[in-house]
Amino acid sequence: MKVAIVNYGMGNLHSVLKSVQASGQLQQIKAEIMLTSEPDEVYAADKIIFPGQGAMPDCMAALLKSGLAEALMDGLQRKPFFGICVGAQLLFEHSEEGNTSGLGWFPGCVKRFQSTVAVNNRPLKIPHMGWNRVHQTQQHPLFAGISQNEWFYFVHSYYLAPQESSLVLGISDYGEDFACIVGRDNVFATQFHTEKSHVAGLQLLGNFLKWDGTQ
């Protein structure tokens, strides 16, 4: 099994690579896990992990320039696919960050947290940074071994706003509830960083390595 971690110059990629390798060892899964910037290797992979950090306009520009956007769209149609942080945001049609168009795989947009929202009578701090609980709203194979309301690590100023409620697999609370896990068919994506989420993050990645892309 070949697993491609997509390298388009955006994200803590070596940390993601080490986390995926560690999760494979824990689950005793044999896989060739590669960090790649080559579209041909993404086309040839059996599974795709699509991480990202930074500004969405820069990320989208890098995808289009490298030719990776087309390889990702091919994978979204037929392979187990895992988006992380900005990699999840890029799956939507549009982002308020730089008025940027995404890949458009999921209907909906990416919105900015509003500092006018108050938490305990204090303005919401942006970015949302640190540990927060995740409530699973639907059953999914990737939740195996992960407790309800488990803690995961977040760093983001923008959040996922799916047009269809059926896409929402998990929510978190930051001033108000927001979607932090989305998915449909062979695609699963998280706003939080699995590679920074310790045991729970490794469990989620290990579940992905075993996943056949069906629910």
GROMACS .gro file of C-alpha atoms in nm:
model
  215
    1MET     CA    1   0.000   0.000   0.000
    2LYS     CA    2   0.134   0.342  -0.100
    3VAL     CA    3   0.032   0.646   0.103
    4ALA     CA    4   0.114   0.990  -0.039
    5ILE     CA    5   0.149   1.289   0.195
    6VAL     CA    6   0.113   1.584  -0.040
    7ASN     CA    7   0.398   1.835  -0.019
    8TYR     CA    8   0.307   2.167  -0.179
    9GLY     CA    9   0.534   2.373   0.042
   10MET     CA   10   0.272   2.448   0.306
   11GLY     CA   11   0.262   2.279   0.645
   12ASN     CA   12   0.451   2.098   0.916
   13LEU     CA   13   0.510   1.814   0.674
   14HIS     CA   14   0.788   1.623   0.844
   15SER     CA   15   0.585   1.617   1.164
   16VAL     CA   16   0.292   1.478   0.966
   17LEU     CA   17   0.519   1.217   0.805
   18LYS     CA   18   0.659   1.103   1.141
   19SER     CA   19   0.309   1.083   1.291
   20VAL     CA   20   0.175   0.872   1.004
   21GLN     CA   21   0.477   0.642   1.024
   22ALA     CA   22   0.433   0.608   1.401
   23SER     CA   23   0.063   0.533   1.364
   24GLY     CA   24   0.140   0.262   1.109
   25GLN     CA   25   0.387   0.100   1.346
   26LEU     CA   26   0.138   0.110   1.634
   27GLN     CA   27  -0.131  -0.051   1.420
   28GLN     CA   28   0.121  -0.294   1.265
   29ILE     CA   29   0.030  -0.179   0.916
   30LYS     CA   30   0.275  -0.231   0.633
   31ALA     CA   31   0.274   0.070   0.405
   32GLU     CA   32   0.507   0.280   0.194
   33ILE     CA   33   0.450   0.628   0.332
   34MET     CA   34   0.603   0.903   0.121
   35LEU     CA   35   0.621   1.279   0.133
   36THR     CA   36   0.587   1.390  -0.227
   37SER     CA   37   0.552   1.701  -0.442
   38GLU     CA   38   0.519   1.498  -0.763
   39PRO     CA   39   0.170   1.476  -0.917
   40ASP     CA   40   0.253   1.137  -1.073
   41GLU     CA   41   0.325   0.990  -0.729
   42VAL     CA   42  -0.005   1.125  -0.598
   43TYR     CA   43  -0.186   0.967  -0.895
   44ALA     CA   44  -0.013   0.636  -0.823
   45ALA     CA   45  -0.080   0.632  -0.447
   46ASP     CA   46  -0.347   0.413  -0.290
   47LYS     CA   47  -0.429   0.671  -0.023
   48ILE     CA   48  -0.376   1.045   0.006
   49ILE     CA   49  -0.308   1.267   0.308
   50PHE     CA   50  -0.346   1.637   0.233
   51PRO     CA   51  -0.206   1.858   0.514
   52GLY     CA   52  -0.158   2.233   0.520
   53GLN     CA   53  -0.067   2.538   0.724
   54GLY     CA   54  -0.050   2.906   0.639
   55ALA     CA   55  -0.266   3.138   0.431
   56MET     CA   56  -0.520   2.972   0.203
   57PRO     CA   57  -0.451   3.201  -0.098
   58ASP     CA   58  -0.083   3.098  -0.094
   59CYS     CA   59  -0.176   2.730  -0.053
   60MET     CA   60  -0.418   2.735  -0.345
   61ALA     CA   61  -0.169   2.918  -0.567
   62ALA     CA   62   0.098   2.658  -0.486
   63LEU     CA   63  -0.137   2.372  -0.574
   64LEU     CA   64  -0.228   2.523  -0.910
   65LYS     CA   65   0.132   2.609  -1.000
   66SER     CA   66   0.263   2.260  -0.914
   67GLY     CA   67  -0.004   2.063  -1.099
   68LEU     CA   68  -0.102   1.891  -0.775
   69ALA     CA   69  -0.458   2.028  -0.785
   70GLU     CA   70  -0.550   1.792  -1.070
   71ALA     CA   71  -0.392   1.493  -0.894
   72LEU     CA   72  -0.584   1.575  -0.577
   73MET     CA   73  -0.915   1.600  -0.765
   74ASP     CA   74  -0.846   1.259  -0.915
   75GLY     CA   75  -0.783   1.113  -0.569
   76LEU     CA   76  -1.092   1.275  -0.420
   77GLN     CA   77  -1.307   1.083  -0.666
   78ARG     CA   78  -1.188   0.734  -0.580
   79LYS     CA   79  -0.928   0.695  -0.303
   80PRO     CA   80  -0.928   0.715   0.078
   81PHE     CA   81  -0.844   1.081   0.134
   82PHE     CA   82  -0.757   1.265   0.456
   83GLY     CA   83  -0.743   1.647   0.469
   84ILE     CA   84  -0.578   1.824   0.766
   85CYS     CA   85  -0.624   2.189   0.871
   86VAL     CA   86  -0.583   2.410   0.561
   87GLY     CA   87  -0.594   2.084   0.365
   88ALA     CA   88  -0.952   2.049   0.492
   89GLN     CA   89  -1.039   2.412   0.415
   90LEU     CA   90  -0.916   2.380   0.057
   91LEU     CA   91  -1.179   2.113  -0.009
   92PHE     CA   92  -1.453   2.377   0.004
   93GLU     CA   93  -1.574   2.614  -0.266
   94HIS     CA   94  -1.461   2.943  -0.118
   95SER     CA   95  -1.277   3.101   0.175
   96GLU     CA   96  -1.315   3.445   0.329
   97GLU     CA   97  -0.936   3.444   0.367
   98GLY     CA   98  -0.824   3.648   0.070
   99ASN     CA   99  -1.157   3.586  -0.107
  100THR     CA  100  -1.007   3.260  -0.234
  101SER     CA  101  -1.165   2.983  -0.440
  102GLY     CA  102  -1.093   2.630  -0.319
  103LEU     CA  103  -1.107   2.292  -0.489
  104GLY     CA  104  -1.486   2.290  -0.458
  105TRP     CA  105  -1.522   1.926  -0.358
  106PHE     CA  106  -1.760   2.007  -0.073
  107PRO     CA  107  -2.035   2.270  -0.101
  108GLY     CA  108  -1.984   2.550   0.147
  109CYS     CA  109  -1.724   2.800   0.252
  110VAL     CA  110  -1.458   2.881   0.509
  111LYS     CA  111  -1.539   3.168   0.746
  112ARG     CA  112  -1.338   3.377   0.989
  113PHE     CA  113  -1.407   3.366   1.362
  114GLN     CA  114  -1.563   3.691   1.478
  115SER     CA  115  -1.384   3.875   1.759
  116THR     CA  116  -1.716   4.032   1.855
  117VAL     CA  117  -1.825   3.697   2.001
  118ALA     CA  118  -1.768   3.688   2.378
  119VAL     CA  119  -1.662   3.393   2.593
  120ASN     CA  120  -1.698   3.447   2.969
  121ASN     CA  121  -1.754   3.818   2.896
  122ARG     CA  122  -1.423   3.840   2.710
  123PRO     CA  123  -1.375   3.886   2.334
  124LEU     CA  124  -1.290   3.571   2.144
  125LYS     CA  125  -0.916   3.535   2.091
  126ILE     CA  126  -0.818   3.478   1.729
  127PRO     CA  127  -0.661   3.246   1.628
  128HIS     CA  128  -0.828   2.963   1.813
  129MET     CA  129  -0.516   2.796   1.950
  130GLY     CA  130  -0.473   2.500   2.184
  131TRP     CA  131  -0.657   2.190   2.297
  132ASN     CA  132  -1.033   2.158   2.255
  133ARG     CA  133  -1.288   1.882   2.277
  134VAL     CA  134  -1.437   1.724   1.964
  135HIS     CA  135  -1.791   1.587   1.971
  136GLN     CA  136  -1.863   1.316   1.713
  137THR     CA  137  -2.198   1.384   1.545
  138GLN     CA  138  -2.208   1.072   1.327
  139GLN     CA  139  -2.060   0.726   1.341
  140HIS     CA  140  -1.755   0.671   1.123
  141PRO     CA  141  -1.489   0.398   1.090
  142LEU     CA  142  -1.214   0.650   1.165
  143PHE     CA  143  -1.358   0.707   1.514
  144ALA     CA  144  -1.273   0.353   1.626
  145GLY     CA  145  -1.093   0.366   1.960
  146ILE     CA  146  -1.150   0.742   2.002
  147SER     CA  147  -1.364   0.855   2.294
  148GLN     CA  148  -1.656   1.089   2.252
  149ASN     CA  149  -1.551   1.448   2.338
  150GLU     CA  150  -1.182   1.363   2.299
  151TRP     CA  151  -0.924   1.644   2.303
  152PHE     CA  152  -0.747   1.752   1.983
  153TYR     CA  153  -0.509   2.039   1.905
  154PHE     CA  154  -0.622   2.342   1.702
  155VAL     CA  155  -0.449   2.642   1.545
  156HIS     CA  156  -0.676   2.840   1.310
  157SER     CA  157  -0.849   3.172   1.250
  158TYR     CA  158  -1.095   3.037   0.992
  159TYR     CA  159  -1.343   2.751   1.026
  160LEU     CA  160  -1.534   2.511   0.804
  161ALA     CA  161  -1.893   2.607   0.716
  162PRO     CA  162  -2.044   2.323   0.509
  163GLN     CA  163  -2.359   2.397   0.312
  164GLU     CA  164  -2.495   2.048   0.390
  165SER     CA  165  -2.533   1.933   0.751
  166SER     CA  166  -2.480   1.572   0.641
  167LEU     CA  167  -2.113   1.655   0.577
  168VAL     CA  168  -2.049   1.733   0.945
  169LEU     CA  169  -1.893   1.442   1.134
  170GLY     CA  170  -1.765   1.634   1.438
  171ILE     CA  171  -1.804   1.969   1.606
  172SER     CA  172  -1.614   2.175   1.860
  173ASP     CA  173  -1.707   2.484   2.060
  174TYR     CA  174  -1.525   2.815   2.037
  175GLY     CA  175  -1.772   3.085   2.126
  176GLU     CA  176  -2.026   2.876   1.936
  177ASP     CA  177  -2.031   2.532   1.777
  178PHE     CA  178  -1.838   2.492   1.452
  179ALA     CA  179  -1.770   2.197   1.222
  180CYS     CA  180  -1.422   2.055   1.285
  181ILE     CA  181  -1.456   1.720   1.105
  182VAL     CA  182  -1.626   1.681   0.769
  183GLY     CA  183  -1.654   1.391   0.531
  184ARG     CA  184  -1.848   1.202   0.268
  185ASP     CA  185  -1.784   0.864   0.107
  186ASN     CA  186  -1.403   0.821   0.072
  187VAL     CA  187  -1.311   1.169   0.201
  188PHE     CA  188  -1.246   1.262   0.566
  189ALA     CA  189  -1.103   1.595   0.684
  190THR     CA  190  -1.023   1.764   1.015
  191GLN     CA  191  -0.969   2.127   1.108
  192PHE     CA  192  -0.745   2.024   1.398
  193HIS     CA  193  -0.390   1.895   1.364
  194THR     CA  194  -0.376   1.518   1.404
  195GLU     CA  195   0.005   1.530   1.411
  196LYS     CA  196  -0.007   1.754   1.721
  197SER     CA  197  -0.284   1.563   1.899
  198HIS     CA  198  -0.074   1.293   2.064
  199VAL     CA  199  -0.242   0.954   2.126
  200ALA     CA  200  -0.582   1.050   1.981
  201GLY     CA  201  -0.420   1.192   1.668
  202LEU     CA  202  -0.214   0.876   1.614
  203GLN     CA  203  -0.525   0.662   1.659
  204LEU     CA  204  -0.711   0.865   1.396
  205LEU     CA  205  -0.424   0.837   1.148
  206GLY     CA  206  -0.389   0.464   1.217
  207ASN     CA  207  -0.760   0.419   1.152
  208PHE     CA  208  -0.715   0.597   0.820
  209LEU     CA  209  -0.434   0.363   0.718
  210LYS     CA  210  -0.671   0.068   0.774
  211TRP     CA  211  -0.971   0.236   0.612
  212ASP     CA  212  -1.099   0.118   0.273
  213GLY     CA  213  -1.281   0.444   0.203
  214THR     CA  214  -1.633   0.323   0.280
  215GLN     CA  215  -1.864   0.409   0.568
   0.00000   0.00000   0.00000
